[in-house]
Amino acid sequence: MTDNLLLIDTAAGIRTIRINRPDKLNALNADTLDALDAAFAAADHDPEVRVVVLTGAGPKVFVAGADISEMNTLTPVQGRDFSLRGTRMMRRVETLSKPVIAMVNGFALGGGLELAMCCHLRIAADTAKVGQPEINLGLIPGFGGSQRLLRLCGRAATLELCLTGAPINAERALQLGIVNRVVPVAELESAVMQLAGQLAKAAPLALRGMLDCVNIGGECGIEEGLEYESAQFGLMFATEDMREGTSAFLEKRTPTFAGK
């Protein structure tokens, strides 16, 4: 695997993963997909990591898309395998036991938008643009774009973005529910790190329970979802963090959560 595809650092419980292919506009090739899969697996199993921030190297691009030069010569079977490779990695991100924040610092197109959408929260610079332009290549989204867009912003917006292939600006993405917040580009990193810091201080097991409730309950009927939430709620009473949180509230102090 090529070295330095990702730049990774950890501070105060926050792991930052930065895709580092600026000469290729951070395009996702097979090696980069594998590197991301390994990096998120490592973050999931590292007890020192409480939150993950994902972004792209360079000032203007999050991820421009999948690597077209690599896709150009793929056979149908290889194309399917490439799609499954990306889908598996992004599903790992989506089901991670810790919150993942996409810091969308620029263009997030095709595979880039698909990567951002599998993160739990998306904070975009006001200069960012997002879209699913695969139609312009004679393709369709291959890393879950049609499915996650549908769940985030509904049928009409999904069809508009996928059928026209036209990118939209950050404000329009906010209106559609594709991103959570839009901030001035100069304030993007500080805003994301402030949010990440807030989550890093929260109760890790409760965060995991909420992520599970949304991921699992959101894909089943309301009765099953409510039952799953009640079960997760009950499990919290077995944690030291729940005792600490409720005691701190009663004692009017700030809780300190240990993830136990």
Short mmCIF file of the C-alpha atoms (twelve columns), coordinates in Angstrom:
data_MODEL
# 
_entry.id   MODEL 
# 
loop_
_atom_site.group_PDB 
_atom_site.id 
_atom_site.type_symbol 
_atom_site.label_atom_id 
_atom_site.label_alt_id 
_atom_site.label_comp_id 
_atom_site.label_asym_id 
_atom_site.label_seq_id 
_atom_site.Cartn_x 
_atom_site.Cartn_y 
_atom_site.Cartn_z 
_atom_site.pdbx_PDB_model_num 
ATOM 1   C CA . MET A 1   0.000   0.000  0.000   1 
ATOM 2   C CA . THR A 2   1.283   3.450  -0.879  1 
ATOM 3   C CA . ASP A 3   2.633   5.348  2.115   1 
ATOM 4   C CA . ASN A 4   1.115   8.582  3.389   1 
ATOM 5   C CA . LEU A 5   -2.315  8.143  1.807   1 
ATOM 6   C CA . LEU A 6   -3.702  9.289  5.145   1 
ATOM 7   C CA . LEU A 7   -2.423  11.752 7.695   1 
ATOM 8   C CA . ILE A 8   -3.539  10.674 11.162  1 
ATOM 9   C CA . ASP A 9   -3.130  12.315 14.540  1 
ATOM 10  C CA . THR A 10  -4.821  12.098 17.915  1 
ATOM 11  C CA . ALA A 11  -5.216  14.751 20.613  1 
ATOM 12  C CA . ALA A 12  -7.589  15.003 23.592  1 
ATOM 13  C CA . GLY A 13  -9.551  11.935 22.496  1 
ATOM 14  C CA . ILE A 14  -10.072 13.256 18.948  1 
ATOM 15  C CA . ARG A 15  -8.550  11.313 16.050  1 
ATOM 16  C CA . THR A 16  -8.204  13.293 12.852  1 
ATOM 17  C CA . ILE A 17  -7.951  11.321 9.608   1 
ATOM 18  C CA . ARG A 18  -6.970  13.400 6.596   1 
ATOM 19  C CA . ILE A 19  -7.054  11.913 3.089   1 
ATOM 20  C CA . ASN A 20  -3.740  12.912 1.567   1 
ATOM 21  C CA . ARG A 21  -3.839  12.751 -2.230  1 
ATOM 22  C CA . PRO A 22  -3.955  16.472 -3.053  1 
ATOM 23  C CA . ASP A 23  -2.399  15.917 -6.485  1 
ATOM 24  C CA . LYS A 24  -5.383  13.642 -7.294  1 
ATOM 25  C CA . LEU A 25  -7.917  15.888 -5.517  1 
ATOM 26  C CA . ASN A 26  -8.046  13.204 -2.803  1 
ATOM 27  C CA . ALA A 27  -9.779  10.791 -5.189  1 
ATOM 28  C CA . LEU A 28  -10.645 7.391  -3.752  1 
ATOM 29  C CA . ASN A 29  -8.701  4.552  -5.337  1 
ATOM 30  C CA . ALA A 30  -8.561  0.987  -4.043  1 
ATOM 31  C CA . ASP A 31  -5.523  1.623  -1.845  1 
ATOM 32  C CA . THR A 32  -7.136  4.663  -0.261  1 
ATOM 33  C CA . LEU A 33  -10.333 2.739  0.448   1 
ATOM 34  C CA . ASP A 34  -8.299  0.008  2.136   1 
ATOM 35  C CA . ALA A 35  -6.285  2.560  4.125   1 
ATOM 36  C CA . LEU A 36  -9.475  4.231  5.348   1 
ATOM 37  C CA . ASP A 37  -10.984 0.884  6.305   1 
ATOM 38  C CA . ALA A 38  -7.914  0.028  8.379   1 
ATOM 39  C CA . ALA A 39  -7.769  3.496  9.955   1 
ATOM 40  C CA . PHE A 40  -11.387 3.412  11.076  1 
ATOM 41  C CA . ALA A 41  -11.028 -0.139 12.403  1 
ATOM 42  C CA . ALA A 42  -8.047  1.017  14.451  1 
ATOM 43  C CA . ALA A 43  -9.948  4.049  15.769  1 
ATOM 44  C CA . ASP A 44  -12.895 1.868  16.747  1 
ATOM 45  C CA . HIS A 45  -10.691 -0.401 18.852  1 
ATOM 46  C CA . ASP A 46  -8.516  2.315  20.424  1 
ATOM 47  C CA . PRO A 47  -9.864  3.199  23.895  1 
ATOM 48  C CA . GLU A 48  -8.099  6.562  23.755  1 
ATOM 49  C CA . VAL A 49  -10.195 7.630  20.760  1 
ATOM 50  C CA . ARG A 50  -13.649 9.019  21.516  1 
ATOM 51  C CA . VAL A 51  -14.421 10.971 18.322  1 
ATOM 52  C CA . VAL A 52  -13.128 10.809 14.743  1 
ATOM 53  C CA . VAL A 53  -12.851 13.782 12.383  1 
ATOM 54  C CA . LEU A 54  -12.495 13.003 8.672   1 
ATOM 55  C CA . THR A 55  -11.358 15.552 6.110   1 
ATOM 56  C CA . GLY A 56  -9.252  16.026 3.004   1 
ATOM 57  C CA . ALA A 57  -5.796  17.486 2.496   1 
ATOM 58  C CA . GLY A 58  -5.598  20.838 0.771   1 
ATOM 59  C CA . PRO A 59  -7.726  23.957 1.117   1 
ATOM 60  C CA . LYS A 60  -10.344 23.317 -1.560  1 
ATOM 61  C CA . VAL A 61  -11.182 19.609 -1.732  1 
ATOM 62  C CA . PHE A 62  -12.693 17.114 0.687   1 
ATOM 63  C CA . VAL A 63  -12.794 14.266 -1.849  1 
ATOM 64  C CA . ALA A 64  -13.411 14.946 -5.538  1 
ATOM 65  C CA . GLY A 65  -14.792 11.444 -6.112  1 
ATOM 66  C CA . ALA A 66  -13.630 7.951  -6.950  1 
ATOM 67  C CA . ASP A 67  -10.430 7.655  -8.978  1 
ATOM 68  C CA . ILE A 68  -11.667 7.698  -12.585 1 
ATOM 69  C CA . SER A 69  -8.281  6.712  -13.984 1 
ATOM 70  C CA . GLU A 70  -8.461  3.484  -11.982 1 
ATOM 71  C CA . MET A 71  -12.104 2.809  -12.900 1 
ATOM 72  C CA . ASN A 72  -11.689 3.427  -16.628 1 
ATOM 73  C CA . THR A 73  -10.356 -0.051 -17.460 1 
ATOM 74  C CA . LEU A 74  -12.328 -2.158 -14.958 1 
ATOM 75  C CA . THR A 75  -14.334 -5.138 -16.166 1 
ATOM 76  C CA . PRO A 76  -17.946 -5.553 -14.946 1 
ATOM 77  C CA . VAL A 77  -16.852 -7.978 -12.226 1 
ATOM 78  C CA . GLN A 78  -14.007 -5.687 -11.161 1 
ATOM 79  C CA . GLY A 79  -16.406 -2.745 -11.151 1 
ATOM 80  C CA . ARG A 80  -18.758 -4.573 -8.807  1 
ATOM 81  C CA . ASP A 81  -15.851 -5.551 -6.564  1 
ATOM 82  C CA . PHE A 82  -14.658 -1.934 -6.462  1 
ATOM 83  C CA . SER A 83  -18.154 -0.831 -5.486  1 
ATOM 84  C CA . LEU A 84  -18.358 -3.456 -2.737  1 
ATOM 85  C CA . ARG A 85  -14.923 -2.421 -1.470  1 
ATOM 86  C CA . GLY A 86  -16.060 1.158  -0.994  1 
ATOM 87  C CA . THR A 87  -19.441 0.145  0.370   1 
ATOM 88  C CA . ARG A 88  -17.877 -2.085 3.029   1 
ATOM 89  C CA . MET A 89  -15.535 0.677  4.137   1 
ATOM 90  C CA . MET A 90  -18.298 3.274  4.315   1 
ATOM 91  C CA . ARG A 91  -20.569 0.899  6.181   1 
ATOM 92  C CA . ARG A 92  -17.780 0.476  8.737   1 
ATOM 93  C CA . VAL A 93  -17.731 4.250  9.204   1 
ATOM 94  C CA . GLU A 94  -21.518 4.450  9.433   1 
ATOM 95  C CA . THR A 95  -21.700 1.723  12.093  1 
ATOM 96  C CA . LEU A 96  -18.639 2.855  14.070  1 
ATOM 97  C CA . SER A 97  -19.189 2.839  17.824  1 
ATOM 98  C CA . LYS A 98  -17.842 6.393  18.082  1 
ATOM 99  C CA . PRO A 99  -19.118 9.604  16.458  1 
ATOM 100 C CA . VAL A 100 -17.545 10.500 13.120  1 
ATOM 101 C CA . ILE A 101 -17.625 14.105 11.893  1 
ATOM 102 C CA . ALA A 102 -16.985 14.929 8.246   1 
ATOM 103 C CA . MET A 103 -15.197 18.270 7.946   1 
ATOM 104 C CA . VAL A 104 -16.213 19.144 4.392   1 
ATOM 105 C CA . ASN A 105 -13.542 21.663 3.503   1 
ATOM 106 C CA . GLY A 106 -14.286 21.882 -0.224  1 
ATOM 107 C CA . PHE A 107 -15.665 19.846 -3.105  1 
ATOM 108 C CA . ALA A 108 -17.341 16.574 -2.076  1 
ATOM 109 C CA . LEU A 109 -18.465 14.975 -5.308  1 
ATOM 110 C CA . GLY A 110 -19.451 11.421 -6.200  1 
ATOM 111 C CA . GLY A 111 -17.534 9.140  -3.858  1 
ATOM 112 C CA . GLY A 112 -16.625 12.197 -1.823  1 
ATOM 113 C CA . LEU A 113 -20.242 12.988 -1.021  1 
ATOM 114 C CA . GLU A 114 -20.880 9.295  -0.395  1 
ATOM 115 C CA . LEU A 115 -17.995 9.283  2.086   1 
ATOM 116 C CA . ALA A 116 -19.302 12.396 3.843   1 
ATOM 117 C CA . MET A 117 -22.817 10.953 4.054   1 
ATOM 118 C CA . CYS A 118 -21.671 7.800  5.836   1 
ATOM 119 C CA . CYS A 119 -20.271 9.972  8.633   1 
ATOM 120 C CA . HIS A 120 -22.608 10.732 11.524  1 
ATOM 121 C CA . LEU A 121 -22.335 14.525 11.285  1 
ATOM 122 C CA . ARG A 122 -21.285 16.805 8.428   1 
ATOM 123 C CA . ILE A 123 -19.978 20.335 8.917   1 
ATOM 124 C CA . ALA A 124 -19.333 22.183 5.655   1 
ATOM 125 C CA . ALA A 125 -17.404 25.294 4.728   1 
ATOM 126 C CA . ASP A 126 -19.518 27.944 3.048   1 
ATOM 127 C CA . THR A 127 -17.354 27.438 -0.049  1 
ATOM 128 C CA . ALA A 128 -18.083 23.693 -0.287  1 
ATOM 129 C CA . LYS A 129 -20.011 22.098 -3.125  1 
ATOM 130 C CA . VAL A 130 -21.524 18.622 -3.118  1 
ATOM 131 C CA . GLY A 131 -23.087 16.403 -5.747  1 
ATOM 132 C CA . GLN A 132 -23.455 13.015 -7.400  1 
ATOM 133 C CA . PRO A 133 -22.153 13.631 -10.950 1 
ATOM 134 C CA . GLU A 134 -21.825 9.974  -11.977 1 
ATOM 135 C CA . ILE A 135 -24.439 10.399 -14.725 1 
ATOM 136 C CA . ASN A 136 -21.902 12.534 -16.607 1 
ATOM 137 C CA . LEU A 137 -19.585 9.505  -16.746 1 
ATOM 138 C CA . GLY A 138 -22.250 7.057  -17.844 1 
ATOM 139 C CA . LEU A 139 -22.343 5.659  -14.319 1 
ATOM 140 C CA . ILE A 140 -24.510 5.595  -11.221 1 
ATOM 141 C CA . PRO A 141 -23.401 6.091  -7.597  1 
ATOM 142 C CA . GLY A 142 -21.508 3.004  -6.457  1 
ATOM 143 C CA . PHE A 143 -20.714 3.607  -2.780  1 
ATOM 144 C CA . GLY A 144 -24.260 4.030  -1.459  1 
ATOM 145 C CA . GLY A 145 -25.048 7.495  -2.769  1 
ATOM 146 C CA . SER A 146 -28.559 6.743  -3.976  1 
ATOM 147 C CA . GLN A 147 -29.484 5.053  -0.714  1 
ATOM 148 C CA . ARG A 148 -28.024 7.529  1.778   1 
ATOM 149 C CA . LEU A 149 -29.260 10.571 -0.140  1 
ATOM 150 C CA . LEU A 150 -32.732 9.039  -0.135  1 
ATOM 151 C CA . ARG A 151 -32.611 8.637  3.625   1 
ATOM 152 C CA . LEU A 152 -31.159 12.087 4.263   1 
ATOM 153 C CA . CYS A 153 -33.169 14.317 1.955   1 
ATOM 154 C CA . GLY A 154 -35.969 12.300 0.355   1 
ATOM 155 C CA . ARG A 155 -36.917 11.038 -3.080  1 
ATOM 156 C CA . ALA A 156 -37.300 14.318 -4.987  1 
ATOM 157 C CA . ALA A 157 -33.923 15.779 -4.000  1 
ATOM 158 C CA . THR A 158 -32.177 12.441 -4.530  1 
ATOM 159 C CA . LEU A 159 -33.525 12.131 -8.044  1 
ATOM 160 C CA . GLU A 160 -32.601 15.729 -8.825  1 
ATOM 161 C CA . LEU A 161 -28.992 15.306 -7.706  1 
ATOM 162 C CA . CYS A 162 -28.485 11.888 -9.273  1 
ATOM 163 C CA . LEU A 163 -30.326 12.439 -12.566 1 
ATOM 164 C CA . THR A 164 -28.874 15.871 -13.349 1 
ATOM 165 C CA . GLY A 165 -25.430 15.349 -11.834 1 
ATOM 166 C CA . ALA A 166 -25.307 19.060 -11.035 1 
ATOM 167 C CA . PRO A 167 -23.458 20.080 -7.855  1 
ATOM 168 C CA . ILE A 168 -25.140 22.238 -5.231  1 
ATOM 169 C CA . ASN A 169 -23.626 24.761 -2.848  1 
ATOM 170 C CA . ALA A 170 -23.339 24.356 0.899   1 
ATOM 171 C CA . GLU A 171 -26.433 26.411 1.728   1 
ATOM 172 C CA . ARG A 172 -28.601 24.301 -0.558  1 
ATOM 173 C CA . ALA A 173 -27.100 21.159 0.982   1 
ATOM 174 C CA . LEU A 174 -28.044 22.491 4.407   1 
ATOM 175 C CA . GLN A 175 -31.612 23.188 3.285   1 
ATOM 176 C CA . LEU A 176 -31.917 19.620 1.998   1 
ATOM 177 C CA . GLY A 177 -30.510 18.112 5.196   1 
ATOM 178 C CA . ILE A 178 -27.364 16.731 3.562   1 
ATOM 179 C CA . VAL A 179 -25.104 18.694 5.930   1 
ATOM 180 C CA . ASN A 180 -25.755 19.662 9.545   1 
ATOM 181 C CA . ARG A 181 -24.083 23.063 9.611   1 
ATOM 182 C CA . VAL A 182 -22.412 25.542 7.284   1 
ATOM 183 C CA . VAL A 183 -19.698 27.843 8.636   1 
ATOM 184 C CA . PRO A 184 -17.307 30.345 7.062   1 
ATOM 185 C CA . VAL A 185 -14.342 28.518 5.587   1 
ATOM 186 C CA . ALA A 186 -11.922 30.366 7.874   1 
ATOM 187 C CA . GLU A 187 -13.814 29.077 10.916  1 
ATOM 188 C CA . LEU A 188 -14.385 25.513 9.725   1 
ATOM 189 C CA . GLU A 189 -11.629 23.729 11.608  1 
ATOM 190 C CA . SER A 190 -12.258 25.533 14.885  1 
ATOM 191 C CA . ALA A 191 -16.012 24.851 14.645  1 
ATOM 192 C CA . VAL A 192 -15.465 21.158 13.948  1 
ATOM 193 C CA . MET A 193 -12.915 20.767 16.723  1 
ATOM 194 C CA . GLN A 194 -15.187 22.535 19.188  1 
ATOM 195 C CA . LEU A 195 -17.965 20.077 18.354  1 
ATOM 196 C CA . ALA A 196 -15.564 17.130 18.473  1 
ATOM 197 C CA . GLY A 197 -14.302 18.305 21.854  1 
ATOM 198 C CA . GLN A 198 -17.844 18.469 23.183  1 
ATOM 199 C CA . LEU A 199 -18.533 14.904 22.024  1 
ATOM 200 C CA . ALA A 200 -15.198 13.670 23.374  1 
ATOM 201 C CA . LYS A 201 -16.302 14.728 26.874  1 
ATOM 202 C CA . ALA A 202 -19.688 13.005 26.607  1 
ATOM 203 C CA . ALA A 203 -20.431 9.530  27.957  1 
ATOM 204 C CA . PRO A 204 -18.929 7.102  25.388  1 
ATOM 205 C CA . LEU A 205 -21.331 4.241  26.068  1 
ATOM 206 C CA . ALA A 206 -24.341 6.535  25.815  1 
ATOM 207 C CA . LEU A 207 -22.993 7.905  22.516  1 
ATOM 208 C CA . ARG A 208 -22.647 4.351  21.248  1 
ATOM 209 C CA . GLY A 209 -26.161 3.506  22.379  1 
ATOM 210 C CA . MET A 210 -27.599 6.502  20.549  1 
ATOM 211 C CA . LEU A 211 -25.692 5.688  17.370  1 
ATOM 212 C CA . ASP A 212 -26.992 2.111  17.523  1 
ATOM 213 C CA . CYS A 213 -30.561 3.272  18.104  1 
ATOM 214 C CA . VAL A 214 -30.482 5.501  15.028  1 
ATOM 215 C CA . ASN A 215 -28.629 3.027  12.807  1 
ATOM 216 C CA . ILE A 216 -30.665 -0.019 13.768  1 
ATOM 217 C CA . GLY A 217 -33.983 1.511  14.783  1 
ATOM 218 C CA . GLY A 218 -34.033 3.724  11.720  1 
ATOM 219 C CA . GLU A 219 -34.129 0.701  9.438   1 
ATOM 220 C CA . CYS A 220 -36.983 -1.169 11.112  1 
ATOM 221 C CA . GLY A 221 -40.608 -0.542 12.066  1 
ATOM 222 C CA . ILE A 222 -41.555 1.906  14.816  1 
ATOM 223 C CA . GLU A 223 -42.515 -0.805 17.320  1 
ATOM 224 C CA . GLU A 224 -39.220 -2.647 16.862  1 
ATOM 225 C CA . GLY A 225 -37.310 0.629  17.018  1 
ATOM 226 C CA . LEU A 226 -38.991 1.673  20.266  1 
ATOM 227 C CA . GLU A 227 -38.330 -1.728 21.802  1 
ATOM 228 C CA . TYR A 228 -34.665 -1.523 20.801  1 
ATOM 229 C CA . GLU A 229 -34.375 1.954  22.311  1 
ATOM 230 C CA . SER A 230 -35.896 0.761  25.593  1 
ATOM 231 C CA . ALA A 231 -33.430 -2.124 25.725  1 
ATOM 232 C CA . GLN A 232 -30.503 0.238  25.125  1 
ATOM 233 C CA . PHE A 233 -31.885 2.645  27.723  1 
ATOM 234 C CA . GLY A 234 -31.985 -0.153 30.284  1 
ATOM 235 C CA . LEU A 235 -28.400 -1.157 29.520  1 
ATOM 236 C CA . MET A 236 -27.220 2.329  30.451  1 
ATOM 237 C CA . PHE A 237 -28.225 1.598  34.058  1 
ATOM 238 C CA . ALA A 238 -25.435 -0.976 34.195  1 
ATOM 239 C CA . THR A 239 -22.779 1.666  33.486  1 
ATOM 240 C CA . GLU A 240 -20.639 3.683  35.862  1 
ATOM 241 C CA . ASP A 241 -21.109 6.640  33.521  1 
ATOM 242 C CA . MET A 242 -24.859 6.684  34.182  1 
ATOM 243 C CA . ARG A 243 -24.257 6.804  37.955  1 
ATOM 244 C CA . GLU A 244 -21.658 9.525  37.468  1 
ATOM 245 C CA . GLY A 245 -23.893 11.586 35.180  1 
ATOM 246 C CA . THR A 246 -26.963 11.439 37.385  1 
ATOM 247 C CA . SER A 247 -24.938 12.039 40.553  1 
ATOM 248 C CA . ALA A 248 -23.185 15.019 39.002  1 
ATOM 249 C CA . PHE A 249 -26.562 16.475 38.008  1 
ATOM 250 C CA . LEU A 250 -27.910 16.111 41.551  1 
ATOM 251 C CA . GLU A 251 -24.692 17.523 43.030  1 
ATOM 252 C CA . LYS A 252 -24.626 20.406 40.533  1 
ATOM 253 C CA . ARG A 253 -21.150 19.608 39.187  1 
ATOM 254 C CA . THR A 254 -19.648 18.700 35.815  1 
ATOM 255 C CA . PRO A 255 -19.537 14.917 35.231  1 
ATOM 256 C CA . THR A 256 -16.397 13.063 34.287  1 
ATOM 257 C CA . PHE A 257 -17.159 10.077 32.115  1 
ATOM 258 C CA . ALA A 258 -14.800 7.091  31.930  1 
ATOM 259 C CA . GLY A 259 -16.554 4.942  29.336  1 
ATOM 260 C CA . LYS A 260 -17.392 2.224  31.862  1 
# 
